[in-house]
mmCIF file of C-alpha atoms in Angstrom:
data_model
loop_
_atom_site.group_PDB
_atom_site.id
_atom_site.type_symbol
_atom_site.label_atom_id
_atom_site.label_comp_id
_atom_site.label_asym_id
_atom_site.label_seq_id
_atom_site.Cartn_x
_atom_site.Cartn_y
_atom_site.Cartn_z
ATOM 1 C CA UNK A 1 132.299 96.336 81.746
ATOM 2 C CA UNK A 2 129.313 98.690 81.676
ATOM 3 C CA UNK A 3 125.726 97.532 81.528
ATOM 4 C CA UNK A 4 123.786 98.630 78.424
ATOM 5 C CA UNK A 5 120.222 99.480 79.304
ATOM 6 C CA UNK A 6 117.575 98.166 76.943
ATOM 7 C CA UNK A 7 115.816 101.485 76.367
ATOM 8 C CA UNK A 8 113.392 99.959 73.857
ATOM 9 C CA UNK A 9 112.211 97.555 76.564
ATOM 10 C CA UNK A 10 111.782 100.440 79.021
ATOM 11 C CA UNK A 11 109.702 102.416 76.509
ATOM 12 C CA UNK A 12 107.530 99.363 75.786
ATOM 13 C CA UNK A 13 106.943 98.383 79.399
ATOM 14 C CA UNK A 14 106.734 101.766 81.187
ATOM 15 C CA UNK A 15 103.150 102.548 80.031
ATOM 16 C CA UNK A 16 102.008 99.252 81.555
ATOM 17 C CA UNK A 17 102.930 100.592 84.994
ATOM 18 C CA UNK A 18 99.984 103.004 84.856
ATOM 19 C CA UNK A 19 97.615 100.658 86.708
ATOM 20 C CA UNK A 20 100.320 99.759 89.241
ATOM 21 C CA UNK A 21 100.963 103.472 89.837
ATOM 22 C CA UNK A 22 97.249 104.043 90.429
ATOM 23 C CA UNK A 23 97.100 101.081 92.832
ATOM 24 C CA UNK A 24 100.118 102.392 94.734
ATOM 25 C CA UNK A 25 98.451 105.799 95.097
ATOM 26 C CA UNK A 26 95.182 104.208 96.222
ATOM 27 C CA UNK A 27 96.903 102.124 98.902
ATOM 28 C CA UNK A 28 99.024 105.085 100.035
ATOM 29 C CA UNK A 29 96.257 107.703 100.157
ATOM 30 C CA UNK A 30 93.685 105.411 101.766
ATOM 31 C CA UNK A 31 96.124 104.250 104.452
ATOM 32 C CA UNK A 32 97.328 107.818 105.013
ATOM 33 C CA UNK A 33 93.787 109.176 105.404
ATOM 34 C CA UNK A 34 92.908 106.488 107.951
ATOM 35 C CA UNK A 35 96.180 106.773 109.876
ATOM 36 C CA UNK A 36 96.097 110.587 109.981
ATOM 37 C CA UNK A 37 92.503 110.707 111.200
ATOM 38 C CA UNK A 38 93.229 108.103 113.850
ATOM 39 C CA UNK A 39 96.491 109.712 114.953
ATOM 40 C CA UNK A 40 94.937 113.169 115.361
ATOM 41 C CA UNK A 41 92.038 111.658 117.305
ATOM 42 C CA UNK A 42 94.367 109.704 119.601
ATOM 43 C CA UNK A 43 96.562 112.764 120.204
ATOM 44 C CA UNK A 44 93.516 114.901 121.079
ATOM 45 C CA UNK A 45 92.102 112.205 123.348
ATOM 46 C CA UNK A 46 95.450 111.839 125.083
ATOM 47 C CA UNK A 47 95.614 115.597 125.641
ATOM 48 C CA UNK A 48 91.986 116.124 126.642
ATOM 49 C CA UNK A 49 91.525 113.060 128.866
ATOM 50 C CA UNK A 50 94.664 112.689 130.961
ATOM 51 C CA UNK A 51 94.936 109.475 132.907
ATOM 52 C CA UNK A 52 97.593 106.896 133.661
ATOM 53 C CA UNK A 53 95.685 103.977 132.089
ATOM 54 C CA UNK A 54 94.985 105.925 128.909
ATOM 55 C CA UNK A 55 98.601 107.112 128.672
ATOM 56 C CA UNK A 56 99.890 103.574 129.072
ATOM 57 C CA UNK A 57 97.433 102.290 126.468
ATOM 58 C CA UNK A 58 98.449 104.894 123.897
ATOM 59 C CA UNK A 59 102.149 104.424 124.663
ATOM 60 C CA UNK A 60 101.792 100.645 124.257
ATOM 61 C CA UNK A 61 99.997 101.037 120.925
ATOM 62 C CA UNK A 62 102.701 103.419 119.683
ATOM 63 C CA UNK A 63 105.548 101.224 120.924
ATOM 64 C CA UNK A 64 104.078 98.038 119.461
ATOM 65 C CA UNK A 65 103.310 99.228 115.940
ATOM 66 C CA UNK A 66 106.453 101.327 115.603
ATOM 67 C CA UNK A 67 108.504 98.299 116.606
ATOM 68 C CA UNK A 68 106.894 95.644 114.413
ATOM 69 C CA UNK A 69 108.156 95.137 110.835
ATOM 70 C CA UNK A 70 105.629 96.237 108.232
ATOM 71 C CA UNK A 71 105.652 92.838 106.557
ATOM 72 C CA UNK A 72 104.589 91.063 109.757
ATOM 73 C CA UNK A 73 101.655 93.437 110.277
ATOM 74 C CA UNK A 74 100.514 93.054 106.658
ATOM 75 C CA UNK A 75 100.805 89.275 106.742
ATOM 76 C CA UNK A 76 98.880 89.181 110.026
ATOM 77 C CA UNK A 77 96.070 91.228 108.466
ATOM 78 C CA UNK A 78 96.088 89.074 105.331
ATOM 79 C CA UNK A 79 96.596 85.583 106.796
ATOM 80 C CA UNK A 80 95.678 85.636 110.491
ATOM 81 C CA UNK A 81 92.520 87.770 110.512
ATOM 82 C CA UNK A 82 90.610 85.303 108.264
ATOM 83 C CA UNK A 83 91.303 82.642 110.907
ATOM 84 C CA UNK A 84 89.541 84.921 113.399
ATOM 85 C CA UNK A 85 86.528 85.309 111.143
ATOM 86 C CA UNK A 86 87.623 88.666 109.686
ATOM 87 C CA UNK A 87 88.658 87.999 106.072
ATOM 88 C CA UNK A 88 90.082 90.993 104.222
ATOM 89 C CA UNK A 89 90.796 91.380 100.500
ATOM 90 C CA UNK A 90 94.477 91.874 99.759
ATOM 91 C CA UNK A 91 93.992 95.616 99.111
ATOM 92 C CA UNK A 92 92.320 96.226 102.463
ATOM 93 C CA UNK A 93 94.751 93.966 104.289
ATOM 94 C CA UNK A 94 97.594 96.149 102.978
ATOM 95 C CA UNK A 95 95.718 99.349 103.845
ATOM 96 C CA UNK A 96 94.901 98.075 107.339
ATOM 97 C CA UNK A 97 98.492 97.064 108.088
ATOM 98 C CA UNK A 98 100.026 100.260 106.731
ATOM 99 C CA UNK A 99 97.416 102.440 108.462
ATOM 100 C CA UNK A 100 98.123 100.883 111.871
ATOM 101 C CA UNK A 101 101.853 101.441 111.477
ATOM 102 C CA UNK A 102 101.329 104.956 110.165
ATOM 103 C CA UNK A 103 98.938 105.798 112.980
ATOM 104 C CA UNK A 104 101.548 104.888 115.588
ATOM 105 C CA UNK A 105 104.194 107.151 114.028
ATOM 106 C CA UNK A 106 101.810 109.994 113.270
ATOM 107 C CA UNK A 107 100.392 109.840 116.788
ATOM 108 C CA UNK A 108 103.879 110.675 118.078
ATOM 109 C CA UNK A 109 104.179 113.535 115.569
ATOM 110 C CA UNK A 110 100.864 115.123 116.552
ATOM 111 C CA UNK A 111 101.342 114.408 120.253
ATOM 112 C CA UNK A 112 104.702 116.189 120.158
ATOM 113 C CA UNK A 113 103.202 119.090 118.214
ATOM 114 C CA UNK A 114 100.370 119.415 120.742
ATOM 115 C CA UNK A 115 102.845 119.385 123.610
ATOM 116 C CA UNK A 116 104.794 122.149 121.872
ATOM 117 C CA UNK A 117 101.814 124.513 122.160
ATOM 118 C CA UNK A 118 102.352 126.612 125.326
ATOM 119 C CA UNK A 119 99.890 125.876 128.111
ATOM 120 C CA UNK A 120 99.093 129.569 128.316
ATOM 121 C CA UNK A 121 97.381 129.318 124.913
ATOM 122 C CA UNK A 122 94.808 126.923 126.357
ATOM 123 C CA UNK A 123 94.284 129.056 129.449
ATOM 124 C CA UNK A 124 93.929 132.305 127.459
ATOM 125 C CA UNK A 125 91.411 130.743 125.067
ATOM 126 C CA UNK A 126 89.325 129.410 127.951
ATOM 127 C CA UNK A 127 89.483 132.807 129.651
ATOM 128 C CA UNK A 128 87.962 134.298 126.483
ATOM 129 C CA UNK A 129 85.099 131.827 126.739
ATOM 130 C CA UNK A 130 86.021 129.633 123.770
ATOM 131 C CA UNK A 131 84.492 126.172 123.774
ATOM 132 C CA UNK A 132 86.480 123.020 123.091
ATOM 133 C CA UNK A 133 85.800 122.934 119.334
ATOM 134 C CA UNK A 134 86.642 126.626 118.635
ATOM 135 C CA UNK A 135 89.629 126.324 120.966
ATOM 136 C CA UNK A 136 91.201 123.569 118.901
ATOM 137 C CA UNK A 137 89.974 124.731 115.488
ATOM 138 C CA UNK A 138 90.991 128.400 115.792
ATOM 139 C CA UNK A 139 93.835 128.445 118.312
ATOM 140 C CA UNK A 140 95.523 125.090 118.823
ATOM 141 C CA UNK A 141 95.416 123.213 115.517
ATOM 142 C CA UNK A 142 96.952 126.038 113.404
ATOM 143 C CA UNK A 143 99.946 125.996 115.765
ATOM 144 C CA UNK A 144 100.048 122.194 115.728
ATOM 145 C CA UNK A 145 100.100 122.168 111.915
ATOM 146 C CA UNK A 146 103.013 124.588 111.801
ATOM 147 C CA UNK A 147 105.074 122.279 114.013
ATOM 148 C CA UNK A 148 103.880 118.981 112.530
ATOM 149 C CA UNK A 149 103.888 119.680 108.779
ATOM 150 C CA UNK A 150 107.570 118.959 108.115
ATOM 151 C CA UNK A 151 107.868 115.675 110.074
ATOM 152 C CA UNK A 152 104.428 114.624 108.825
ATOM 153 C CA UNK A 153 105.294 115.041 105.135
ATOM 154 C CA UNK A 154 108.686 113.414 105.739
ATOM 155 C CA UNK A 155 106.887 110.428 107.228
ATOM 156 C CA UNK A 156 104.384 110.462 104.349
ATOM 157 C CA UNK A 157 107.300 110.064 101.919
ATOM 158 C CA UNK A 158 108.445 107.045 103.923
ATOM 159 C CA UNK A 159 104.873 105.704 103.914
ATOM 160 C CA UNK A 160 104.778 106.002 100.137
ATOM 161 C CA UNK A 161 107.902 103.860 99.825
ATOM 162 C CA UNK A 162 106.505 101.480 102.440
ATOM 163 C CA UNK A 163 103.671 100.552 100.065
ATOM 164 C CA UNK A 164 106.219 98.381 98.249
ATOM 165 C CA UNK A 165 105.664 95.660 100.877
ATOM 166 C CA UNK A 166 102.031 95.410 99.760
ATOM 167 C CA UNK A 167 103.203 93.098 96.977
ATOM 168 C CA UNK A 168 103.741 90.464 99.690
ATOM 169 C CA UNK A 169 99.960 90.186 100.056
ATOM 170 C CA UNK A 170 99.309 90.092 96.290
ATOM 171 C CA UNK A 171 98.571 93.800 95.753
ATOM 172 C CA UNK A 172 99.737 94.666 92.201
ATOM 173 C CA UNK A 173 101.523 97.931 93.055
ATOM 174 C CA UNK A 174 104.757 99.225 91.491
ATOM 175 C CA UNK A 175 107.204 96.786 93.097
ATOM 176 C CA UNK A 176 104.844 93.850 92.702
ATOM 177 C CA UNK A 177 104.519 94.496 88.978
ATOM 178 C CA UNK A 178 108.308 94.990 88.709
ATOM 179 C CA UNK A 179 108.907 91.547 90.218
ATOM 180 C CA UNK A 180 106.323 89.937 87.966
ATOM 181 C CA UNK A 181 107.826 91.494 84.825
ATOM 182 C CA UNK A 182 111.323 90.537 85.938
ATOM 183 C CA UNK A 183 110.269 86.901 86.242
ATOM 184 C CA UNK A 184 108.948 87.075 82.688
ATOM 185 C CA UNK A 185 111.627 89.184 80.964
ATOM 186 C CA UNK A 186 114.725 89.001 83.228
ATOM 187 C CA UNK A 187 115.359 92.750 82.973
ATOM 188 C CA UNK A 188 115.984 93.721 86.631
ATOM 189 C CA UNK A 189 117.935 96.920 86.019
ATOM 190 C CA UNK A 190 115.465 98.350 83.527
ATOM 191 C CA UNK A 191 112.499 97.524 85.749
ATOM 192 C CA UNK A 192 114.179 98.950 88.848
ATOM 193 C CA UNK A 193 114.904 102.129 86.880
ATOM 194 C CA UNK A 194 111.210 102.493 86.047
ATOM 195 C CA UNK A 195 110.257 101.916 89.699
ATOM 196 C CA UNK A 196 112.934 104.381 90.845
ATOM 197 C CA UNK A 197 111.637 107.120 88.540
ATOM 198 C CA UNK A 198 108.025 106.571 89.624
ATOM 199 C CA UNK A 199 108.812 106.615 93.355
ATOM 200 C CA UNK A 200 111.102 109.640 92.953
ATOM 201 C CA UNK A 201 108.373 111.536 91.072
ATOM 202 C CA UNK A 202 105.739 110.772 93.715
ATOM 203 C CA UNK A 203 108.075 111.662 96.593
ATOM 204 C CA UNK A 204 109.015 114.916 94.848
ATOM 205 C CA UNK A 205 105.350 115.877 94.628
ATOM 206 C CA UNK A 206 105.003 115.339 98.373
ATOM 207 C CA UNK A 207 108.070 117.465 99.071
ATOM 208 C CA UNK A 208 106.709 120.272 96.880
ATOM 209 C CA UNK A 209 103.447 120.027 98.839
ATOM 210 C CA UNK A 210 105.430 120.278 102.076
ATOM 211 C CA UNK A 211 107.133 123.467 100.859
ATOM 212 C CA UNK A 212 103.820 125.033 99.768
ATOM 213 C CA UNK A 213 102.066 124.200 103.051
ATOM 214 C CA UNK A 214 104.972 125.389 105.162
ATOM 215 C CA UNK A 215 105.202 128.675 103.213
ATOM 216 C CA UNK A 216 101.484 129.347 103.624
ATOM 217 C CA UNK A 217 101.561 128.570 107.335
ATOM 218 C CA UNK A 218 104.518 130.868 107.857
ATOM 219 C CA UNK A 219 102.817 133.672 105.894
ATOM 220 C CA UNK A 220 99.659 133.180 107.949
ATOM 221 C CA UNK A 221 101.590 133.482 111.189
ATOM 222 C CA UNK A 222 103.410 136.626 110.037
ATOM 223 C CA UNK A 223 100.101 138.195 109.035
ATOM 224 C CA UNK A 224 98.705 137.860 112.575
#
């Protein structure tokens, strides 16, 4: 027996996902901006200031937040931090939790990309008298981006889907609205189809961005 989708219901409800789509993008982009900035900073600090204590601290941070389930981190930010005198609105609790997890993964991406740059590049740049900022801006980071862009965008796609757990802390994103509508209308397949299409469209945009960035980086390298 085949299931007959209620297409009229889908057409009626789909426009009401506009606000949820915007909320999902806000959570995703805010968390991604924070996690990327933090991960790049940690990777540069780890490369520029070698030391056993620092290495152990960064490795522990990476191990901890890559190992913890996203839901636990979000619930800690939403429920436990207020007990410590740090109350966060549900939106910022979700952003904080997702950013910490993302930072741990992205730190490994950028750390690996930095390690992939030959040591001779650093020595040659210093021999030419380049300071630290020009060294990284003009020599190192373009090579890091070429290595990191594919795993970074792949992780960003996973981060986008990871925003679905934000509904656990009362953020009205796509999955949260799907659950709420399902409780009211009992149309799980139709609502999951809407969520599937929205997530697939957003992930496709990220993959197109990956292709464009990778093509430009490769053209830039060939032009040198």
